[in-house]
Amino acid sequence: MSQGVGVVGLYVRDQDEALKFYVEKLGFRVHTDSRNGDYRWLTVQHPDQPSFQLGLYKPGPPVLDAATAQTLSEIVAKGAMPPLVLEVDDCRVAYKRMHAAGVEFTQEPVSRYGSTDASFRDPSGNGWKMIETRKVPS
Amino acid sequence: MSQEPELLRRLLRAKDRMDVASHEEWSVERLARVSRISPAHFARSFKDAFGVPPHRYLLTRRLERAKTLLRDTALSITDIAFQTGWKSLGTFGRIFRDVTGESPGQLRVREKAASHELDRVPACFLSAAHRPDLKIAVLEKRRREAKVKNKTTK
């Protein structure tokens, strides 16, 4: 595929902390980590999804003024950013592994509506729903 | 008003805990422990952060869950009341009516009759769409409605 969404970014409170979380606890890989002064362009990738990058950005200068950055940091910490969905083959297995790694789950796996889902947050407050991919009946 | 992100992140934990277990009892002391702040500051900080006092937030979550169960299950209204954290059926029915404007039974009949094309929305987000918007206290809502009624009967 040569067309489509390439990068979607999240705001995080600390890029080192976010990098550790997404790589070590969730199993993502670093795609780009490039700095220029205060600015750091950091993206990670799901190992099964090479055409998509998840950006981990810290709101602040030089892109944003201090007051705007503060407002965004508050919004993230309140969990008010849009929902994110992570699809997994087996929700309970993924939960077990991630929970053991210290991921903050806000909902344990529940089986309903023909699938199993759980919820977790990254250290900054971004909320993820982890949903087991529905098995298409063959 | 501006609050420290670090505090907000801890307040969010208390909100998350109510979200996942709204049927449980959530005293200010218990919530304050989750957020690691003093009970004296908790209620005010929570309201500043999320716009509603913690007990009213809990109420909206319980009603949201009750609505989902009324719509999606065949559970009796009594079962739903107790499963969603109410101690008495009467209190559940009264507050439900005060907030939504109809009784649990009426909502069930109406929802069953309506067809929904929302089956492509993940269930958890769908549930949030049905969360009651409770900007004022239930008591205040009751007072305002009583006033309107009095006016119309005069």
CSV table of N, CA, C and O in Angstrom, one decimal, chain B residues 17-137:
chain,number,residue,atom,x,y,z
B,17,ARG,N,-11.3,4.1,38.4
B,17,ARG,CA,-11.8,3.1,39.3
B,17,ARG,C,-13.3,3.1,39.5
B,17,ARG,O,-13.9,2.0,39.5
B,18,MET,N,-13.9,4.3,39.5
B,18,MET,CA,-15.4,4.4,39.5
B,18,MET,C,-15.9,3.8,38.2
B,18,MET,O,-17.0,3.2,38.2
B,19,ASP,N,-15.3,4.1,37.1
B,19,ASP,CA,-15.7,3.7,35.8
B,19,ASP,C,-15.9,2.1,35.7
B,19,ASP,O,-16.8,1.6,35.2
B,20,VAL,N,-14.9,1.5,36.3
B,20,VAL,CA,-14.8,0.0,36.1
B,20,VAL,C,-15.6,-0.7,37.2
B,20,VAL,O,-16.0,-1.8,37.0
B,21,ALA,N,-15.9,0.0,38.3
B,21,ALA,CA,-16.7,-0.6,39.4
B,21,ALA,C,-17.7,0.3,40.0
B,21,ALA,O,-17.7,0.6,41.2
B,22,SER,N,-18.6,0.9,39.1
B,22,SER,CA,-19.5,1.9,39.6
B,22,SER,C,-20.5,1.3,40.6
B,22,SER,O,-21.2,2.1,41.3
B,23,HIS,N,-20.7,0.0,40.6
B,23,HIS,CA,-21.6,-0.6,41.5
B,23,HIS,C,-21.1,-0.6,43.0
B,23,HIS,O,-21.8,-0.9,43.9
B,24,GLU,N,-19.8,-0.4,43.1
B,24,GLU,CA,-19.2,-0.4,44.5
B,24,GLU,C,-19.5,0.9,45.2
B,24,GLU,O,-19.8,1.9,44.6
B,25,GLU,N,-19.3,0.9,46.5
B,25,GLU,CA,-19.4,2.1,47.3
B,25,GLU,C,-18.1,2.9,47.1
B,25,GLU,O,-17.0,2.3,47.3
B,26,TRP,N,-18.2,4.2,46.8
B,26,TRP,CA,-17.0,5.0,46.6
B,26,TRP,C,-17.1,6.2,47.5
B,26,TRP,O,-17.6,7.2,47.2
B,27,SER,N,-16.6,6.0,48.7
B,27,SER,CA,-16.5,7.2,49.7
B,27,SER,C,-15.4,8.1,49.2
B,27,SER,O,-14.5,7.7,48.5
B,28,VAL,N,-15.5,9.3,49.7
B,28,VAL,CA,-14.4,10.3,49.4
B,28,VAL,C,-13.1,9.8,49.9
B,28,VAL,O,-12.1,9.9,49.3
B,29,GLU,N,-13.1,9.1,51.1
B,29,GLU,CA,-11.9,8.6,51.7
B,29,GLU,C,-11.3,7.6,50.8
B,29,GLU,O,-10.1,7.6,50.5
B,30,ARG,N,-12.1,6.7,50.3
B,30,ARG,CA,-11.6,5.6,49.4
B,30,ARG,C,-11.0,6.2,48.1
B,30,ARG,O,-9.9,5.8,47.7
B,31,LEU,N,-11.7,7.1,47.5
B,31,LEU,CA,-11.3,7.8,46.3
B,31,LEU,C,-10.0,8.6,46.5
B,31,LEU,O,-9.1,8.5,45.7
B,32,ALA,N,-9.9,9.3,47.6
B,32,ALA,CA,-8.8,10.1,48.0
B,32,ALA,C,-7.5,9.2,48.1
B,32,ALA,O,-6.4,9.6,47.7
B,33,ARG,N,-7.7,8.0,48.7
B,33,ARG,CA,-6.6,7.0,48.8
B,33,ARG,C,-6.1,6.6,47.4
B,33,ARG,O,-4.9,6.5,47.2
B,34,VAL,N,-7.0,6.4,46.5
B,34,VAL,CA,-6.6,6.0,45.1
B,34,VAL,C,-5.8,7.1,44.5
B,34,VAL,O,-4.8,6.9,43.8
B,35,SER,N,-6.2,8.3,44.7
B,35,SER,CA,-5.5,9.5,44.1
B,35,SER,C,-4.3,10.0,44.9
B,35,SER,O,-3.6,10.9,44.5
B,36,ARG,N,-4.1,9.4,46.1
B,36,ARG,CA,-3.1,9.8,47.0
B,36,ARG,C,-3.1,11.3,47.3
B,36,ARG,O,-2.1,12.0,47.2
B,37,ILE,N,-4.3,11.8,47.6
B,37,ILE,CA,-4.4,13.1,48.1
B,37,ILE,C,-5.3,13.1,49.4
B,37,ILE,O,-5.9,12.1,49.6
B,38,SER,N,-5.3,14.2,50.1
B,38,SER,CA,-6.1,14.2,51.4
B,38,SER,C,-7.6,14.2,51.0
B,38,SER,O,-8.0,14.9,50.1
B,39,PRO,N,-8.4,13.5,51.9
B,39,PRO,CA,-9.8,13.6,51.6
B,39,PRO,C,-10.4,15.0,51.6
B,39,PRO,O,-11.3,15.3,50.9
B,40,ALA,N,-9.8,15.9,52.4
B,40,ALA,CA,-10.3,17.2,52.5
B,40,ALA,C,-10.1,17.9,51.1
B,40,ALA,O,-11.0,18.8,50.8
B,41,HIS,N,-9.1,17.6,50.3
B,41,HIS,CA,-8.9,18.2,49.0
B,41,HIS,C,-9.6,17.5,47.9
B,41,HIS,O,-9.7,18.0,46.8
B,42,PHE,N,-9.9,16.2,48.1
B,42,PHE,CA,-10.3,15.4,47.0
B,42,PHE,C,-11.5,15.9,46.2
B,42,PHE,O,-11.4,16.1,45.0
B,43,ALA,N,-12.6,16.1,46.9
B,43,ALA,CA,-13.9,16.4,46.2
B,43,ALA,C,-13.7,17.7,45.3
B,43,ALA,O,-14.1,17.7,44.2
B,44,ARG,N,-13.1,18.7,45.9
B,44,ARG,CA,-12.9,19.9,45.2
B,44,ARG,C,-12.0,19.8,44.0
B,44,ARG,O,-12.3,20.2,42.9
B,45,SER,N,-10.9,19.0,44.2
B,45,SER,CA,-9.9,18.8,43.1
B,45,SER,C,-10.6,18.0,42.0
B,45,SER,O,-10.4,18.3,40.8
B,46,PHE,N,-11.4,17.0,42.3
B,46,PHE,CA,-12.1,16.2,41.3
B,46,PHE,C,-13.0,17.1,40.5
B,46,PHE,O,-13.1,17.0,39.3
B,47,LYS,N,-13.8,17.9,41.2
B,47,LYS,CA,-14.8,18.7,40.5
B,47,LYS,C,-14.1,19.7,39.6
B,47,LYS,O,-14.5,19.9,38.5
B,48,ASP,N,-13.0,20.3,40.1
B,48,ASP,CA,-12.2,21.2,39.2
B,48,ASP,C,-11.7,20.5,38.0
B,48,ASP,O,-11.7,21.1,36.9
B,49,ALA,N,-11.3,19.3,38.1
B,49,ALA,CA,-10.7,18.5,37.0
B,49,ALA,C,-11.8,18.1,36.0
B,49,ALA,O,-11.6,18.2,34.8
B,50,PHE,N,-12.9,17.5,36.5
B,50,PHE,CA,-13.8,16.8,35.7
B,50,PHE,C,-15.2,17.5,35.6
B,50,PHE,O,-16.1,17.0,34.9
B,51,GLY,N,-15.4,18.6,36.3
B,51,GLY,CA,-16.6,19.4,36.1
B,51,GLY,C,-17.8,19.0,36.9
B,51,GLY,O,-18.8,19.7,37.0
B,52,VAL,N,-17.7,17.8,37.6
B,52,VAL,CA,-18.8,17.4,38.4
B,52,VAL,C,-18.2,16.8,39.7
B,52,VAL,O,-17.1,16.3,39.7
B,53,PRO,N,-18.9,16.9,40.8
B,53,PRO,CA,-18.4,16.3,42.1
B,53,PRO,C,-18.4,14.8,41.9
B,53,PRO,O,-19.1,14.2,41.1
B,54,PRO,N,-17.5,14.1,42.6
B,54,PRO,CA,-17.3,12.7,42.4
B,54,PRO,C,-18.6,11.8,42.6
B,54,PRO,O,-18.8,10.9,41.8
B,55,HIS,N,-19.4,12.2,43.6
B,55,HIS,CA,-20.6,11.4,43.8
B,55,HIS,C,-21.6,11.5,42.6
B,55,HIS,O,-22.3,10.5,42.3
B,56,ARG,N,-21.6,12.7,42.0
B,56,ARG,CA,-22.5,12.8,40.9
B,56,ARG,C,-22.0,12.1,39.7
B,56,ARG,O,-22.7,11.6,38.9
B,57,TYR,N,-20.6,12.1,39.5
B,57,TYR,CA,-20.0,11.4,38.5
B,57,TYR,C,-20.4,9.9,38.6
B,57,TYR,O,-20.8,9.2,37.6
B,58,LEU,N,-20.3,9.4,39.8
B,58,LEU,CA,-20.6,8.0,40.1
B,58,LEU,C,-22.1,7.7,39.7
B,58,LEU,O,-22.4,6.7,39.1
B,59,LEU,N,-23.0,8.6,40.0
B,59,LEU,CA,-24.4,8.5,39.7
B,59,LEU,C,-24.6,8.4,38.2
B,59,LEU,O,-25.3,7.5,37.7
B,60,THR,N,-23.9,9.2,37.4
B,60,THR,CA,-24.1,9.1,35.9
B,60,THR,C,-23.6,7.8,35.4
B,60,THR,O,-24.2,7.2,34.5
B,61,ARG,N,-22.5,7.3,36.0
B,61,ARG,CA,-22.0,6.0,35.5
B,61,ARG,C,-23.0,4.8,35.9
B,61,ARG,O,-23.2,3.9,35.1
B,62,ARG,N,-23.6,4.9,37.1
B,62,ARG,CA,-24.5,3.9,37.5
B,62,ARG,C,-25.8,3.9,36.6
B,62,ARG,O,-26.3,2.9,36.1
B,63,LEU,N,-26.2,5.1,36.2
B,63,LEU,CA,-27.4,5.3,35.4
B,63,LEU,C,-27.1,4.8,34.0
B,63,LEU,O,-27.9,4.2,33.3
B,64,GLU,N,-25.9,5.1,33.5
B,64,GLU,CA,-25.5,4.7,32.2
B,64,GLU,C,-25.5,3.2,32.1
B,64,GLU,O,-26.0,2.6,31.1
B,65,ARG,N,-25.0,2.5,33.1
B,65,ARG,CA,-24.9,1.1,33.1
B,65,ARG,C,-26.3,0.5,33.2
B,65,ARG,O,-26.6,-0.5,32.6
B,66,ALA,N,-27.1,1.1,34.1
B,66,ALA,CA,-28.5,0.6,34.2
B,66,ALA,C,-29.2,0.7,32.8
B,66,ALA,O,-29.9,-0.2,32.4
B,67,LYS,N,-29.0,1.8,32.1
B,67,LYS,CA,-29.6,2.0,30.8
B,67,LYS,C,-29.2,0.9,29.9
B,67,LYS,O,-30.0,0.4,29.1
B,68,THR,N,-27.9,0.6,29.9
B,68,THR,CA,-27.4,-0.4,29.0
B,68,THR,C,-28.0,-1.8,29.3
B,68,THR,O,-28.4,-2.5,28.4
B,69,LEU,N,-28.1,-2.1,30.6
B,69,LEU,CA,-28.7,-3.4,31.0
B,69,LEU,C,-30.2,-3.4,30.7
B,69,LEU,O,-30.7,-4.4,30.3
B,70,LEU,N,-30.9,-2.3,30.8
B,70,LEU,CA,-32.3,-2.2,30.4
B,70,LEU,C,-32.5,-2.5,28.9
B,70,LEU,O,-33.4,-3.2,28.5
B,71,ARG,N,-31.6,-1.9,28.2
B,71,ARG,CA,-31.7,-2.1,26.7
B,71,ARG,C,-31.2,-3.4,26.2
B,71,ARG,O,-31.9,-4.0,25.4
B,72,ASP,N,-30.1,-3.9,26.8
B,72,ASP,CA,-29.5,-5.1,26.2
B,72,ASP,C,-29.7,-6.4,26.9
B,72,ASP,O,-29.3,-7.5,26.4
B,73,THR,N,-30.4,-6.4,28.0
B,73,THR,CA,-30.6,-7.7,28.7
B,73,THR,C,-32.1,-7.8,29.1
B,73,THR,O,-32.9,-6.9,28.9
B,74,ALA,N,-32.4,-9.0,29.6
B,74,ALA,CA,-33.8,-9.2,30.0
B,74,ALA,C,-33.9,-9.3,31.5
B,74,ALA,O,-34.9,-9.7,32.1
B,75,LEU,N,-32.8,-8.8,32.2
B,75,LEU,CA,-32.8,-8.7,33.7
B,75,LEU,C,-33.9,-7.9,34.2
B,75,LEU,O,-34.3,-6.9,33.6
B,76,SER,N,-34.5,-8.3,35.3
B,76,SER,CA,-35.6,-7.5,35.9
B,76,SER,C,-35.0,-6.2,36.4
B,76,SER,O,-33.8,-6.0,36.6
B,77,ILE,N,-35.9,-5.2,36.5
B,77,ILE,CA,-35.5,-3.9,37.0
B,77,ILE,C,-34.9,-4.0,38.4
B,77,ILE,O,-34.0,-3.3,38.7
B,78,THR,N,-35.5,-4.8,39.2
B,78,THR,CA,-34.9,-5.0,40.6
B,78,THR,C,-33.5,-5.5,40.5
B,78,THR,O,-32.6,-4.9,41.1
B,79,ASP,N,-33.2,-6.5,39.7
B,79,ASP,CA,-31.8,-7.0,39.5
B,79,ASP,C,-30.9,-5.9,39.0
B,79,ASP,O,-29.8,-5.8,39.5
B,80,ILE,N,-31.4,-5.2,38.1
B,80,ILE,CA,-30.6,-4.1,37.5
B,80,ILE,C,-30.3,-3.0,38.6
B,80,ILE,O,-29.1,-2.6,38.7
B,81,ALA,N,-31.2,-2.7,39.4
B,81,ALA,CA,-31.0,-1.7,40.4
B,81,ALA,C,-29.9,-2.2,41.4
B,81,ALA,O,-29.0,-1.4,41.7
B,82,PHE,N,-30.0,-3.4,41.8
B,82,PHE,CA,-29.0,-3.9,42.8
B,82,PHE,C,-27.6,-4.1,42.1
B,82,PHE,O,-26.6,-3.9,42.7
B,83,GLN,N,-27.6,-4.6,40.9
B,83,GLN,CA,-26.4,-4.8,40.2
B,83,GLN,C,-25.6,-3.5,39.9
B,83,GLN,O,-24.4,-3.5,39.7
B,84,THR,N,-26.4,-2.4,39.8
B,84,THR,CA,-25.7,-1.2,39.4
B,84,THR,C,-25.4,-0.3,40.7
B,84,THR,O,-24.9,0.8,40.6
B,85,GLY,N,-25.6,-0.9,41.8
B,85,GLY,CA,-25.1,-0.3,43.1
B,85,GLY,C,-26.1,0.4,43.9
B,85,GLY,O,-25.7,1.1,44.9
B,86,TRP,N,-27.4,0.3,43.6
B,86,TRP,CA,-28.4,1.0,44.4
B,86,TRP,C,-28.8,0.1,45.6
B,86,TRP,O,-28.9,-1.1,45.4
B,87,LYS,N,-29.1,0.7,46.7
B,87,LYS,CA,-29.5,-0.1,47.9
B,87,LYS,C,-30.9,-0.3,47.9
B,87,LYS,O,-31.4,-1.2,48.6
B,88,SER,N,-31.7,0.5,47.2
B,88,SER,CA,-33.2,0.3,47.2
B,88,SER,C,-33.7,0.5,45.8
B,88,SER,O,-33.3,1.4,45.1
B,89,LEU,N,-34.7,-0.2,45.5
B,89,LEU,CA,-35.4,-0.1,44.2
B,89,LEU,C,-36.1,1.2,44.1
B,89,LEU,O,-36.0,1.9,43.0
B,90,GLY,N,-36.6,1.7,45.2
B,90,GLY,CA,-37.3,3.0,45.2
B,90,GLY,C,-36.4,4.1,44.8
B,90,GLY,O,-36.7,5.0,44.0
B,91,THR,N,-35.2,4.2,45.5
B,91,THR,CA,-34.3,5.2,45.2
B,91,THR,C,-33.8,5.2,43.7
B,91,THR,O,-33.7,6.2,43.1
B,92,PHE,N,-33.6,4.0,43.3
B,92,PHE,CA,-33.1,3.8,41.9
B,92,PHE,C,-34.2,4.4,40.9
B,92,PHE,O,-33.9,5.2,40.1
B,93,GLY,N,-35.5,4.0,41.1
B,93,GLY,CA,-36.5,4.4,40.2
B,93,GLY,C,-36.7,5.9,40.3
B,93,GLY,O,-36.9,6.6,39.2
B,94,ARG,N,-36.6,6.5,41.5
B,94,ARG,CA,-36.9,7.9,41.6
B,94,ARG,C,-35.8,8.7,40.9
B,94,ARG,O,-36.0,9.6,40.2
B,95,ILE,N,-34.5,8.3,41.2
B,95,ILE,CA,-33.4,9.1,40.7
B,95,ILE,C,-33.3,8.9,39.2
B,95,ILE,O,-33.1,9.8,38.4
B,96,PHE,N,-33.6,7.7,38.7
B,96,PHE,CA,-33.6,7.4,37.3
B,96,PHE,C,-34.6,8.3,36.6
B,96,PHE,O,-34.3,9.0,35.5
B,97,ARG,N,-35.8,8.5,37.2
B,97,ARG,CA,-36.9,9.3,36.6
B,97,ARG,C,-36.5,10.8,36.6
B,97,ARG,O,-36.6,11.5,35.7
B,98,ASP,N,-35.9,11.2,37.8
B,98,ASP,CA,-35.5,12.6,37.9
B,98,ASP,C,-34.5,13.0,36.9
B,98,ASP,O,-34.5,14.1,36.4
B,99,VAL,N,-33.6,12.1,36.6
B,99,VAL,CA,-32.5,12.4,35.7
B,99,VAL,C,-32.8,12.2,34.2
B,99,VAL,O,-32.5,13.1,33.4
B,100,THR,N,-33.5,11.1,33.9
B,100,THR,CA,-33.7,10.8,32.5
B,100,THR,C,-35.1,11.3,32.0
B,100,THR,O,-35.4,11.3,30.8
B,101,GLY,N,-36.0,11.5,33.0
B,101,GLY,CA,-37.4,12.0,32.6
B,101,GLY,C,-38.3,10.9,32.3
B,101,GLY,O,-39.5,11.1,32.0
B,102,GLU,N,-37.9,9.6,32.5
B,102,GLU,CA,-38.8,8.5,32.3
B,102,GLU,C,-38.4,7.4,33.3
B,102,GLU,O,-37.3,7.4,33.8
B,103,SER,N,-39.3,6.5,33.5
B,103,SER,CA,-39.0,5.4,34.4
B,103,SER,C,-38.2,4.3,33.7
B,103,SER,O,-38.1,4.3,32.5
B,104,PRO,N,-37.5,3.5,34.5
B,104,PRO,CA,-36.7,2.4,33.9
B,104,PRO,C,-37.5,1.6,32.9
B,104,PRO,O,-37.1,1.2,31.9
B,105,GLY,N,-38.8,1.3,33.3
B,105,GLY,CA,-39.6,0.4,32.5
B,105,GLY,C,-40.0,1.1,31.2
B,105,GLY,O,-40.0,0.5,30.1
B,106,GLN,N,-40.3,2.4,31.3
B,106,GLN,CA,-40.6,3.2,30.1
B,106,GLN,C,-39.4,3.2,29.1
B,106,GLN,O,-39.6,3.0,27.9
B,107,LEU,N,-38.2,3.4,29.7
B,107,LEU,CA,-37.0,3.4,28.8
B,107,LEU,C,-36.8,2.1,28.1
B,107,LEU,O,-36.5,2.0,26.9
B,108,ARG,N,-37.0,1.0,28.9
B,108,ARG,CA,-36.9,-0.3,28.3
B,108,ARG,C,-37.8,-0.5,27.1
B,108,ARG,O,-37.4,-0.9,26.0
B,109,VAL,N,-39.1,-0.1,27.3
B,109,VAL,CA,-40.0,-0.3,26.2
B,109,VAL,C,-39.7,0.5,25.0
B,109,VAL,O,-39.7,0.0,23.8
B,110,ARG,N,-39.3,1.7,25.2
B,110,ARG,CA,-38.9,2.6,24.1
B,110,ARG,C,-37.7,2.2,23.4
B,110,ARG,O,-37.7,2.1,22.1
B,111,GLU,N,-36.7,1.8,24.1
B,111,GLU,CA,-35.4,1.3,23.5
B,111,GLU,C,-35.6,0.0,22.7
B,111,GLU,O,-35.0,-0.2,21.7
B,112,LYS,N,-36.5,-0.8,23.2
B,112,LYS,CA,-36.7,-2.1,22.5
B,112,LYS,C,-37.4,-1.9,21.2
B,112,LYS,O,-37.2,-2.6,20.2
B,113,ALA,N,-38.2,-0.8,21.2
B,113,ALA,CA,-39.0,-0.5,20.0
B,113,ALA,C,-38.1,0.1,18.9
B,113,ALA,O,-38.3,-0.1,17.7
B,114,ALA,N,-37.1,0.9,19.4
B,114,ALA,CA,-36.3,1.7,18.4
B,114,ALA,C,-35.2,0.7,17.8
B,114,ALA,O,-34.7,-0.1,18.5
B,115,SER,N,-34.9,0.9,16.6
B,115,SER,CA,-33.8,0.1,16.0
B,115,SER,C,-32.6,1.0,16.0
B,115,SER,O,-32.6,2.2,15.8
B,116,HIS,N,-31.5,0.4,16.2
B,116,HIS,CA,-30.2,1.1,16.2
B,116,HIS,C,-29.3,0.6,15.1
B,116,HIS,O,-29.2,-0.5,14.9
B,117,GLU,N,-28.6,1.6,14.6
B,117,GLU,CA,-27.6,1.2,13.6
B,117,GLU,C,-26.2,1.5,14.1
B,117,GLU,O,-25.4,2.1,13.5
B,118,LEU,N,-26.0,1.1,15.4
B,118,LEU,CA,-24.8,1.5,16.0
B,118,LEU,C,-23.9,0.3,16.2
B,118,LEU,O,-22.9,0.3,17.0
B,119,ASP,N,-24.2,-0.8,15.5
B,119,ASP,CA,-23.4,-2.0,15.8
B,119,ASP,C,-22.0,-2.0,15.3
B,119,ASP,O,-21.2,-2.9,15.6
B,120,ARG,N,-21.6,-0.9,14.6
B,120,ARG,CA,-20.2,-0.9,14.2
B,120,ARG,C,-19.3,0.0,15.2
B,120,ARG,O,-18.1,0.1,15.0
B,121,VAL,N,-20.0,0.6,16.2
B,121,VAL,CA,-19.2,1.3,17.2
B,121,VAL,C,-18.8,0.4,18.3
B,121,VAL,O,-19.7,-0.4,18.8
B,122,PRO,N,-17.5,0.4,18.7
B,122,PRO,CA,-17.2,-0.5,19.8
B,122,PRO,C,-18.1,-0.3,21.1
B,122,PRO,O,-18.4,0.8,21.4
B,123,ALA,N,-18.5,-1.4,21.7
B,123,ALA,CA,-19.5,-1.3,22.7
B,123,ALA,C,-19.2,-0.3,23.9
B,123,ALA,O,-20.1,0.4,24.3
B,124,CYS,N,-17.9,-0.2,24.2
B,124,CYS,CA,-17.6,0.6,25.4
B,124,CYS,C,-17.9,2.1,25.0
B,124,CYS,O,-18.3,2.9,25.9
B,125,PHE,N,-17.6,2.5,23.8
B,125,PHE,CA,-17.8,3.9,23.4
B,125,PHE,C,-19.3,4.1,23.2
B,125,PHE,O,-19.8,5.2,23.5
B,126,LEU,N,-20.0,3.1,22.7
B,126,LEU,CA,-21.4,3.2,22.6
B,126,LEU,C,-22.1,3.5,23.9
B,126,LEU,O,-23.0,4.4,24.0
B,127,SER,N,-21.6,2.8,24.9
B,127,SER,CA,-22.2,3.0,26.2
B,127,SER,C,-22.0,4.5,26.7
B,127,SER,O,-22.9,5.1,27.3
B,128,ALA,N,-20.8,5.0,26.4
B,128,ALA,CA,-20.6,6.4,26.8
B,128,ALA,C,-21.5,7.4,26.2
B,128,ALA,O,-21.9,8.4,26.7
B,129,ALA,N,-22.0,7.0,25.0
B,129,ALA,CA,-22.9,7.9,24.2
B,129,ALA,C,-24.2,8.0,25.0
B,129,ALA,O,-25.0,9.0,24.8
B,130,HIS,N,-24.5,7.0,25.8
B,130,HIS,CA,-25.8,7.0,26.5
B,130,HIS,C,-25.6,7.5,28.0
B,130,HIS,O,-26.6,7.4,28.8
B,131,ARG,N,-24.5,8.1,28.3
B,131,ARG,CA,-24.2,8.5,29.7
B,131,ARG,C,-25.1,9.8,29.9
B,131,ARG,O,-25.1,10.7,29.1
B,132,PRO,N,-25.8,9.8,31.0
B,132,PRO,CA,-26.6,11.0,31.2
B,132,PRO,C,-25.7,12.2,31.5
B,132,PRO,O,-24.7,12.1,32.1
B,133,ASP,N,-26.2,13.3,31.0
B,133,ASP,CA,-25.4,14.6,31.1
B,133,ASP,C,-26.0,15.3,32.3
B,133,ASP,O,-27.0,16.0,32.3
B,134,LEU,N,-25.3,15.1,33.5
B,134,LEU,CA,-25.9,15.6,34.7
B,134,LEU,C,-25.1,16.8,35.2
B,134,LEU,O,-24.1,16.7,35.9
B,135,LYS,N,-25.5,18.0,34.7
B,135,LYS,CA,-24.7,19.2,35.0
B,135,LYS,C,-25.1,19.8,36.3
B,135,LYS,O,-24.4,20.5,36.9
B,136,ILE,N,-26.3,19.5,36.8
B,136,ILE,CA,-26.8,20.0,38.1
B,136,ILE,C,-27.1,18.8,39.0
B,136,ILE,O,-27.3,17.7,38.5
B,137,ALA,N,-27.2,19.1,40.3
B,137,ALA,CA,-27.4,18.1,41.2
B,137,ALA,C,-28.9,17.5,41.0
B,137,ALA,O,-29.7,18.2,40.5
